[in-house]
Amino acid sequence: MVTNLPAEARAKWLKVMDAKTPEEKIKALEEFLKAVPKHKGTENLRLWATRRLAELREEIEERRRRRRGRGVSFFIEKEGAAQIVLIGFPNSGKSMIVRRLTGAKTRVAEYPMSTTRPLPGTLRYEDIYFQLIDTPPIMVEGGPWNSRVLGLARNADALIIVLDNSRDPLEDYRSIKRILEDARILLHKPRGRVIIERSRLGKTGIRITLMGRLIDATLDDVRRLLESFRIYDAHVKIYGEVTLDDVEDAIFENKVYKPAVIVINKADLDVARAKRYAYIIHREEPDIPIIVASALWGRGFERLGEILFRELEIIRVYTKQPNGPIAEKPLILRRGSTVYDVARSIHKDFVRKFKYAKIWGPSAKYPGEKTGLDHVVMDGDIVEIHISG
Ligand SMILES: Nc1nc2c(ncn2[C@@H]2O[C@H](COP(=O)(O)OP(=O)(O)OP(=O)(O)O)[C@@H](O)[C@H]2O)c(=O)[nH]1
Ligand SMILES: [Mg+2]
């Protein structure tokens, strides 16, 4: 992202990283921005830092509103298996979709900008519940809610992008994608991931754990890059395929990936047109599932739960006490989770006292297979954990 940042600016970045409160961060960011020279090569960085400043100011405002207990708070506590935020332009039908799918009393109106605050509802899929959140509209020219809705999106587990079949869904999709990207919210899973954990306890030096591949750099390049930001003590974890730019992005934190589903709403107006646009958008964006639907007719959403479940990459595990019944409510875990994660979510002592687990279901070689903590569980598994004492 950055090219040729002067040493002074790099050093100032450390202050931003070290800042604890939003207020401190704002001050440090302002100092940092002052040290960044204005030229083409730093344009993106300056834009990003300016936006980050706006976000932080918004964060302070939001906290103030919540504390005072009046005004409109945008924060919504997560409930259920995942929090899914709808995002779209005015009048696209977000509120009607949430009302239709969850029964929540959202405000639906013929005029645009009728929703002024987020409202949650619950969508059931088999034996789990997703929290859908209706939001005020975002706007290309930067509407009154953009930054707060983007804040919600950043905090969500997945997004539903609502497009309007009475407009140009392709153009709208591209605009929404751009708005998200500008807020560093990505709709595609990155090929790799970099995590930089700075050690708070004294001099550890720079440790790099390579669990993937550095495409265009050596470990020494990574070390030099960090040192140019005056980071001398940190643990860098590299997963998948990563470039030196990705490492630099990680220093500037902040890029997030959100799985998404696209809904072309108001298909009832012209079903063939909606399908045609679904096809065109699919060609441009083959990895993002697209639904052609009508909130008015209540049709087209039949597979939404299943699609969300798949895109979220979550699994359900049913715990059971020795000689006890199987839990009715599943534990929701990420795909790739192990018995360790199951044990830890039951009780923090369970890992320490763990003796063995017994597994029934898709991941078990035979019913009641005995396993250790590193056994990878699968959707639909029944897990019985035996502990000592
Ligand atoms: N024909 C048709 N109209 C719809 C559909 N979904 C919503 N509408 C209409 O579109 C208008 C806007 O619907 P809302 O659900 O309020 O849209 P919104 O996206 O929440 O709008 P804002 O809150 O302003 O962003 C209303 O008049 C709805 O009746 C649909 O599937 N088909
Ligand atoms: Mg609305």
Coordinates of C-alpha atoms and ligand atoms in Angstrom, one line a residue:
M1 CA 0.0 0.0 0.0
V2 CA 2.7 2.5 1.0
T3 CA 5.7 3.6 -1.0
N4 CA 8.7 5.4 0.3
L5 CA 7.3 6.6 3.6
P6 CA 9.9 8.7 5.3
A7 CA 11.4 7.3 8.5
E8 CA 9.7 10.0 10.6
A9 CA 6.3 8.9 9.4
R10 CA 7.1 5.3 10.0
A11 CA 8.2 6.1 13.5
K12 CA 5.0 8.0 14.1
W13 CA 3.0 5.0 13.1
L14 CA 4.3 3.2 16.1
K15 CA 2.6 5.7 18.3
V16 CA -0.7 5.0 16.5
M17 CA -0.2 1.3 17.1
D18 CA 0.6 1.9 20.8
A19 CA -2.4 4.2 21.4
K20 CA -4.9 2.6 23.7
T21 CA -8.0 4.8 23.6
P22 CA -9.7 6.2 20.5
E23 CA -8.8 9.7 21.8
E24 CA -5.1 8.8 21.9
K25 CA -5.4 7.1 18.5
I26 CA -6.9 10.2 17.0
K27 CA -4.0 12.4 18.3
A28 CA -1.4 10.0 17.1
L29 CA -3.0 9.6 13.7
E30 CA -3.1 13.3 13.2
E31 CA 0.6 13.5 14.0
F32 CA 1.2 10.7 11.6
L33 CA -0.7 12.3 8.8
K34 CA 1.3 15.5 9.2
A35 CA 4.5 13.5 8.7
V36 CA 3.3 11.8 5.5
P37 CA 4.4 13.7 2.5
K38 CA 1.7 14.6 0.0
H39 CA 2.3 12.8 -3.3
K40 CA 0.7 10.2 -5.6
G41 CA 2.5 7.4 -3.8
T42 CA 0.9 8.1 -0.5
E43 CA -2.5 9.0 -1.7
N44 CA -4.2 5.8 -0.7
L45 CA -2.6 5.9 2.7
R46 CA -3.7 9.4 3.4
L47 CA -7.2 8.7 2.2
W48 CA -7.3 5.7 4.5
A49 CA -5.9 7.5 7.5
T50 CA -8.4 10.3 7.0
R51 CA -11.3 7.8 6.9
R52 CA -9.9 6.0 10.0
L53 CA -9.9 9.4 11.8
A54 CA -13.6 9.8 10.9
E55 CA -14.3 6.3 12.2
L56 CA -12.6 6.9 15.4
R57 CA -14.5 10.2 15.9
E58 CA -17.6 8.3 15.2
E59 CA -16.6 5.6 17.7
I60 CA -16.3 8.2 20.4
E61 CA -19.6 9.8 19.5
E62 CA -21.2 6.3 19.6
R63 CA -19.8 5.6 23.0
R64 CA -21.1 8.9 24.2
R65 CA -24.6 8.2 22.9
R66 CA -24.6 4.7 24.5
R67 CA -23.5 6.1 27.8
R68 CA -26.0 8.8 27.9
G69 CA -28.6 6.2 27.0
R70 CA -30.2 8.5 24.4
G71 CA -29.8 9.3 20.8
V72 CA -29.5 6.5 18.4
S73 CA -27.0 3.7 19.2
F74 CA -25.9 1.6 16.2
F75 CA -24.3 -1.1 18.1
I76 CA -26.3 -4.4 18.2
E77 CA -25.3 -7.3 20.5
K78 CA -24.6 -10.5 18.6
E79 CA -27.1 -13.3 19.1
G80 CA -27.4 -16.7 17.5
A81 CA -25.0 -18.5 15.2
A82 CA -24.0 -15.4 13.3
Q83 CA -24.7 -11.7 12.8
I84 CA -25.6 -10.8 9.2
V85 CA -25.9 -7.2 8.1
L86 CA -28.0 -6.2 5.1
I87 CA -26.4 -3.4 3.1
G88 CA -27.9 -1.5 0.1
F89 CA -29.0 1.7 -1.4
P90 CA -32.2 3.6 -0.4
N91 CA -35.5 1.9 -1.1
S92 CA -33.9 -1.4 -2.4
G93 CA -36.1 -3.4 0.0
K94 CA -33.8 -4.2 2.9
S95 CA -36.5 -3.5 5.5
M96 CA -39.1 -5.6 3.7
I97 CA -36.7 -8.5 3.4
V98 CA -35.9 -8.5 7.1
R99 CA -39.6 -8.2 7.9
R100 CA -40.5 -11.0 5.5
L101 CA -37.7 -13.4 6.7
T102 CA -37.8 -12.7 10.5
G103 CA -41.1 -11.1 11.3
A104 CA -39.3 -8.1 12.9
K105 CA -41.3 -4.9 12.8
T106 CA -39.1 -3.0 10.5
R107 CA -40.2 0.1 8.8
V108 CA -41.1 -0.3 5.1
A109 CA -42.0 2.7 3.1
E110 CA -42.3 3.8 -0.5
Y111 CA -40.0 6.8 0.1
P112 CA -36.2 6.4 0.4
M113 CA -34.3 6.7 3.6
S114 CA -37.1 5.5 5.8
T115 CA -34.9 3.4 8.0
T116 CA -32.8 5.5 10.3
R117 CA -31.4 2.9 12.7
P118 CA -30.5 -0.8 12.6
L119 CA -33.0 -3.4 13.7
P120 CA -32.4 -7.1 14.3
G121 CA -34.5 -10.1 13.5
T122 CA -34.0 -13.8 13.7
L123 CA -33.9 -16.2 10.7
R124 CA -34.1 -19.9 11.5
Y125 CA -32.1 -22.4 9.5
E126 CA -32.7 -26.0 10.6
D127 CA -31.7 -26.0 14.3
I128 CA -29.8 -22.7 14.3
Y129 CA -30.6 -19.0 14.3
F130 CA -29.1 -16.2 12.3
Q131 CA -29.4 -12.6 13.4
L132 CA -30.3 -10.5 10.4
I133 CA -29.9 -6.7 10.8
D134 CA -31.9 -4.2 8.8
T135 CA -29.9 -1.0 8.3
P136 CA -30.3 2.5 7.1
P137 CA -29.2 2.9 3.5
I138 CA -25.7 3.7 2.3
M139 CA -25.2 6.2 -0.5
V140 CA -22.6 6.6 -3.2
E141 CA -22.1 10.3 -2.4
G142 CA -21.7 9.4 1.2
G143 CA -25.0 9.5 3.0
P144 CA -25.6 10.4 6.7
W145 CA -25.3 6.7 7.8
N146 CA -22.5 5.5 5.6
S147 CA -19.8 5.3 8.2
R148 CA -22.0 3.8 10.9
V149 CA -23.5 1.2 8.6
L150 CA -19.9 0.3 7.4
G151 CA -19.0 0.0 11.0
L152 CA -21.8 -2.5 11.5
A153 CA -20.7 -4.3 8.3
R154 CA -17.1 -4.5 9.6
N155 CA -18.3 -6.1 12.8
A156 CA -20.7 -8.5 11.2
D157 CA -20.0 -12.2 10.4
A158 CA -21.5 -11.9 6.9
L159 CA -23.2 -9.4 4.6
I160 CA -26.3 -9.6 2.4
I161 CA -25.9 -7.1 -0.4
V162 CA -29.4 -6.0 -1.5
L163 CA -29.8 -4.8 -5.1
D164 CA -32.9 -3.3 -6.7
N165 CA -34.3 -4.7 -9.9
S166 CA -36.0 -1.4 -10.7
R167 CA -32.5 0.1 -11.0
D168 CA -29.3 -1.1 -12.6
P169 CA -28.2 -4.0 -10.3
L170 CA -24.8 -4.4 -11.9
E171 CA -23.8 -0.7 -11.6
D172 CA -25.2 -0.7 -8.0
Y173 CA -23.3 -3.8 -7.1
R174 CA -20.0 -2.2 -8.4
S175 CA -20.7 0.9 -6.4
I176 CA -21.4 -0.9 -3.2
K177 CA -18.3 -3.1 -3.7
R178 CA -16.3 0.1 -4.1
I179 CA -17.7 1.7 -1.0
L180 CA -16.9 -1.5 1.0
E181 CA -13.4 -1.7 -0.4
D182 CA -12.8 2.0 0.5
A183 CA -13.7 1.0 4.0
R184 CA -11.2 -1.9 3.7
I185 CA -14.0 -4.5 3.8
L186 CA -13.3 -7.2 1.3
L187 CA -15.7 -9.7 -0.3
H188 CA -13.1 -12.1 -1.3
K189 CA -11.1 -14.4 0.9
P190 CA -7.5 -13.3 0.8
R191 CA -5.0 -15.9 -0.5
G192 CA -3.1 -15.4 2.7
R193 CA -3.1 -13.8 6.0
V194 CA -0.5 -12.0 8.1
I195 CA -0.9 -11.5 11.8
I196 CA 1.6 -9.3 13.7
E197 CA 1.6 -9.8 17.4
R198 CA 3.8 -7.2 19.1
S199 CA 5.3 -8.4 22.3
R200 CA 4.5 -6.2 25.3
L201 CA 7.2 -7.9 27.4
G202 CA 10.6 -6.6 26.6
K203 CA 13.0 -7.7 23.9
T204 CA 12.0 -10.8 22.0
G205 CA 13.3 -9.7 18.6
I206 CA 11.3 -10.4 15.5
R207 CA 10.1 -14.0 15.2
I208 CA 8.5 -15.1 12.0
T209 CA 6.4 -18.3 11.7
L210 CA 5.9 -19.3 8.2
M211 CA 2.8 -21.4 7.7
G212 CA 2.5 -20.5 4.1
R213 CA 4.6 -18.8 1.5
L214 CA 6.2 -15.4 1.0
I215 CA 5.8 -14.8 -2.7
D216 CA 8.0 -11.8 -3.5
A217 CA 10.2 -11.4 -0.5
T218 CA 12.5 -13.1 1.9
L219 CA 12.2 -13.3 5.7
D220 CA 14.9 -10.7 5.9
D221 CA 12.8 -8.3 3.8
V222 CA 10.0 -8.8 6.3
R223 CA 12.3 -8.1 9.2
R224 CA 13.7 -5.0 7.5
L225 CA 10.2 -3.7 6.8
L226 CA 9.1 -4.1 10.4
E227 CA 12.3 -2.4 11.6
S228 CA 11.7 0.5 9.3
F229 CA 8.6 1.0 11.3
R230 CA 10.7 0.7 14.4
I231 CA 9.0 -2.6 15.3
Y232 CA 11.8 -4.7 16.8
D233 CA 9.9 -7.1 19.0
A234 CA 7.0 -9.0 17.4
H235 CA 5.8 -12.4 16.3
V236 CA 4.8 -12.4 12.7
K237 CA 2.5 -15.3 11.5
I238 CA 2.2 -15.9 7.8
Y239 CA -0.6 -18.1 6.5
G240 CA -1.2 -19.0 2.8
E241 CA 0.3 -16.9 0.0
V242 CA 1.5 -13.5 1.2
T243 CA 3.3 -10.6 -0.5
L244 CA 5.4 -7.9 1.2
D245 CA 2.5 -5.5 0.6
D246 CA 0.3 -7.8 2.6
V247 CA 2.8 -7.6 5.5
E248 CA 2.8 -3.8 5.2
D249 CA -1.0 -3.9 5.2
A250 CA -0.9 -5.9 8.4
I251 CA 1.2 -3.2 10.0
F252 CA -1.5 -0.8 9.1
E253 CA -4.0 -3.4 10.4
N254 CA -7.6 -3.1 9.3
K255 CA -8.4 -5.1 6.2
V256 CA -11.3 -7.5 6.9
Y257 CA -12.9 -10.2 4.8
K258 CA -16.7 -10.7 4.9
P259 CA -18.5 -13.5 3.2
A260 CA -21.4 -12.2 1.3
V261 CA -24.6 -13.1 -0.5
I262 CA -26.1 -10.9 -3.2
V263 CA -29.9 -10.5 -3.4
I264 CA -31.4 -9.1 -6.5
N265 CA -34.7 -7.9 -4.9
K266 CA -38.0 -6.8 -6.6
A267 CA -37.7 -9.6 -9.1
D268 CA -41.5 -9.5 -9.4
L269 CA -41.2 -6.3 -11.4
D270 CA -39.5 -8.2 -14.3
V271 CA -38.4 -11.7 -13.5
A272 CA -36.5 -12.2 -16.8
R273 CA -34.5 -9.0 -16.2
A274 CA -33.6 -10.0 -12.6
K275 CA -32.3 -13.3 -13.9
R276 CA -30.4 -11.7 -16.7
Y277 CA -28.6 -9.4 -14.2
A278 CA -28.0 -12.4 -11.9
Y279 CA -26.2 -14.0 -14.8
I280 CA -24.1 -10.9 -15.6
I281 CA -23.1 -10.3 -12.0
H282 CA -22.3 -13.9 -11.6
R283 CA -19.9 -13.7 -14.6
E284 CA -18.1 -10.8 -12.9
E285 CA -18.2 -12.3 -9.4
P286 CA -18.4 -16.1 -9.7
D287 CA -17.5 -16.8 -6.1
I288 CA -20.3 -14.8 -4.5
P289 CA -23.7 -16.6 -4.4
I290 CA -26.6 -14.6 -5.9
I291 CA -30.3 -15.0 -5.1
V292 CA -33.1 -13.6 -7.3
A293 CA -35.9 -12.8 -5.0
S294 CA -39.0 -10.7 -4.2
A295 CA -39.6 -9.6 -0.7
L296 CA -43.1 -8.5 -1.9
W297 CA -44.0 -12.0 -3.0
G298 CA -41.9 -13.6 -0.3
R299 CA -40.2 -15.8 -2.9
G300 CA -36.6 -16.6 -3.8
F301 CA -35.3 -16.8 -0.2
E302 CA -35.7 -20.5 0.2
R303 CA -32.0 -21.3 0.1
L304 CA -30.7 -18.3 1.9
G305 CA -30.2 -20.1 5.2
E306 CA -28.4 -22.9 3.6
I307 CA -26.2 -20.5 1.6
L308 CA -25.3 -18.4 4.7
F309 CA -24.5 -21.5 6.6
R310 CA -22.1 -22.6 3.8
E311 CA -20.5 -19.2 3.3
L312 CA -19.9 -18.7 7.0
E313 CA -18.0 -21.9 7.1
I314 CA -19.5 -22.9 10.4
I315 CA -20.3 -26.4 11.8
R316 CA -22.7 -27.7 14.4
V317 CA -21.5 -29.9 17.2
Y318 CA -23.8 -31.5 19.7
T319 CA -22.3 -32.1 23.1
K320 CA -23.3 -34.8 25.5
Q321 CA -22.4 -35.7 29.0
P322 CA -21.3 -39.3 29.7
N323 CA -24.6 -41.2 30.2
G324 CA -26.5 -38.0 29.6
P325 CA -28.8 -36.9 26.8
I326 CA -27.5 -35.2 23.6
A327 CA -27.7 -31.4 23.8
E328 CA -30.5 -30.0 21.7
K329 CA -28.8 -26.8 21.0
P330 CA -25.7 -27.2 18.8
L331 CA -22.4 -25.6 19.6
I332 CA -21.5 -23.4 16.6
L333 CA -17.8 -23.6 15.6
R334 CA -15.6 -22.7 12.7
R335 CA -14.9 -25.4 10.1
G336 CA -11.6 -27.0 11.0
S337 CA -12.3 -26.8 14.8
T338 CA -11.0 -29.6 17.0
V339 CA -12.1 -31.3 20.2
Y340 CA -9.9 -28.7 22.0
D341 CA -12.3 -26.0 20.7
V342 CA -15.3 -28.0 21.8
A343 CA -13.8 -28.5 25.3
R344 CA -12.9 -24.9 25.6
S345 CA -16.4 -23.7 24.7
I346 CA -18.0 -25.9 27.3
H347 CA -15.8 -24.8 30.2
K348 CA -12.4 -23.3 30.6
D349 CA -11.3 -26.1 32.9
F350 CA -12.3 -28.8 30.5
V351 CA -9.0 -28.5 28.5
R352 CA -6.9 -28.8 31.7
K353 CA -8.9 -31.8 33.0
F354 CA -9.4 -33.4 29.6
K355 CA -8.9 -37.2 29.5
Y356 CA -10.4 -38.2 26.2
A357 CA -13.4 -37.6 24.0
K358 CA -15.9 -40.0 22.4
I359 CA -17.3 -39.0 19.0
W360 CA -20.3 -40.2 17.0
G361 CA -21.1 -38.8 13.6
P362 CA -19.4 -37.7 10.4
S363 CA -15.9 -37.3 11.8
A364 CA -15.8 -40.6 13.8
K365 CA -14.1 -43.6 12.2
Y366 CA -16.6 -45.8 14.1
P367 CA -19.5 -44.8 16.5
G368 CA -18.0 -43.7 19.8
E369 CA -14.5 -43.3 18.5
K370 CA -12.1 -42.3 21.3
T371 CA -10.0 -39.3 20.4
G372 CA -7.6 -36.7 21.8
L373 CA -7.8 -32.9 21.8
D374 CA -6.5 -32.5 18.3
H375 CA -9.2 -34.5 16.5
V376 CA -11.0 -32.3 13.9
V377 CA -14.7 -32.3 14.4
M378 CA -17.3 -32.0 11.6
D379 CA -20.9 -30.7 11.2
G380 CA -23.3 -33.0 12.9
D381 CA -20.8 -34.6 15.3
I382 CA -21.9 -35.7 18.8
V383 CA -19.0 -35.2 21.2
E384 CA -18.8 -36.6 24.7
I385 CA -15.9 -35.2 26.8
H386 CA -14.4 -37.2 29.7
I387 CA -12.5 -35.3 32.3
S388 CA -10.6 -36.3 35.4
G389 CA -11.6 -35.4 39.0
Ligands
LIG1 N1 -42.3 -4.6 -6.2 C1 -41.6 -4.8 -5.1 N2 -41.5 -3.8 -4.2 C2 -40.7 -4.0 -3.1 C3 -40.1 -5.2 -2.9 N3 -39.4 -5.1 -1.7 C4 -39.6 -3.8 -1.3 N4 -40.5 -3.2 -2.1 C5 -41.0 -1.8 -2.0 O1 -39.9 -0.9 -2.1 C6 -40.1 0.2 -1.2 C7 -38.9 0.3 -0.2 O2 -38.9 -0.9 0.6 P1 -38.1 -0.8 2.0 O3 -38.1 -2.2 2.5 O4 -38.6 0.2 2.8 O5 -36.7 -0.4 1.4 P2 -35.3 -0.1 2.2 O6 -34.2 -0.6 1.4 O7 -35.5 -0.6 3.6 O8 -35.3 1.5 2.1 P3 -34.5 2.5 3.1 O9 -34.8 2.1 4.5 O10 -34.9 3.8 2.8 O11 -33.1 2.2 2.8 C8 -41.4 -0.1 -0.5 O12 -42.4 0.7 -1.1 C9 -41.6 -1.6 -0.6 O13 -43.0 -1.9 -0.6 C10 -40.2 -6.2 -3.8 O14 -39.6 -7.3 -3.7 N5 -40.9 -6.0 -4.9
MG2 MG -35.4 0.4 5.3

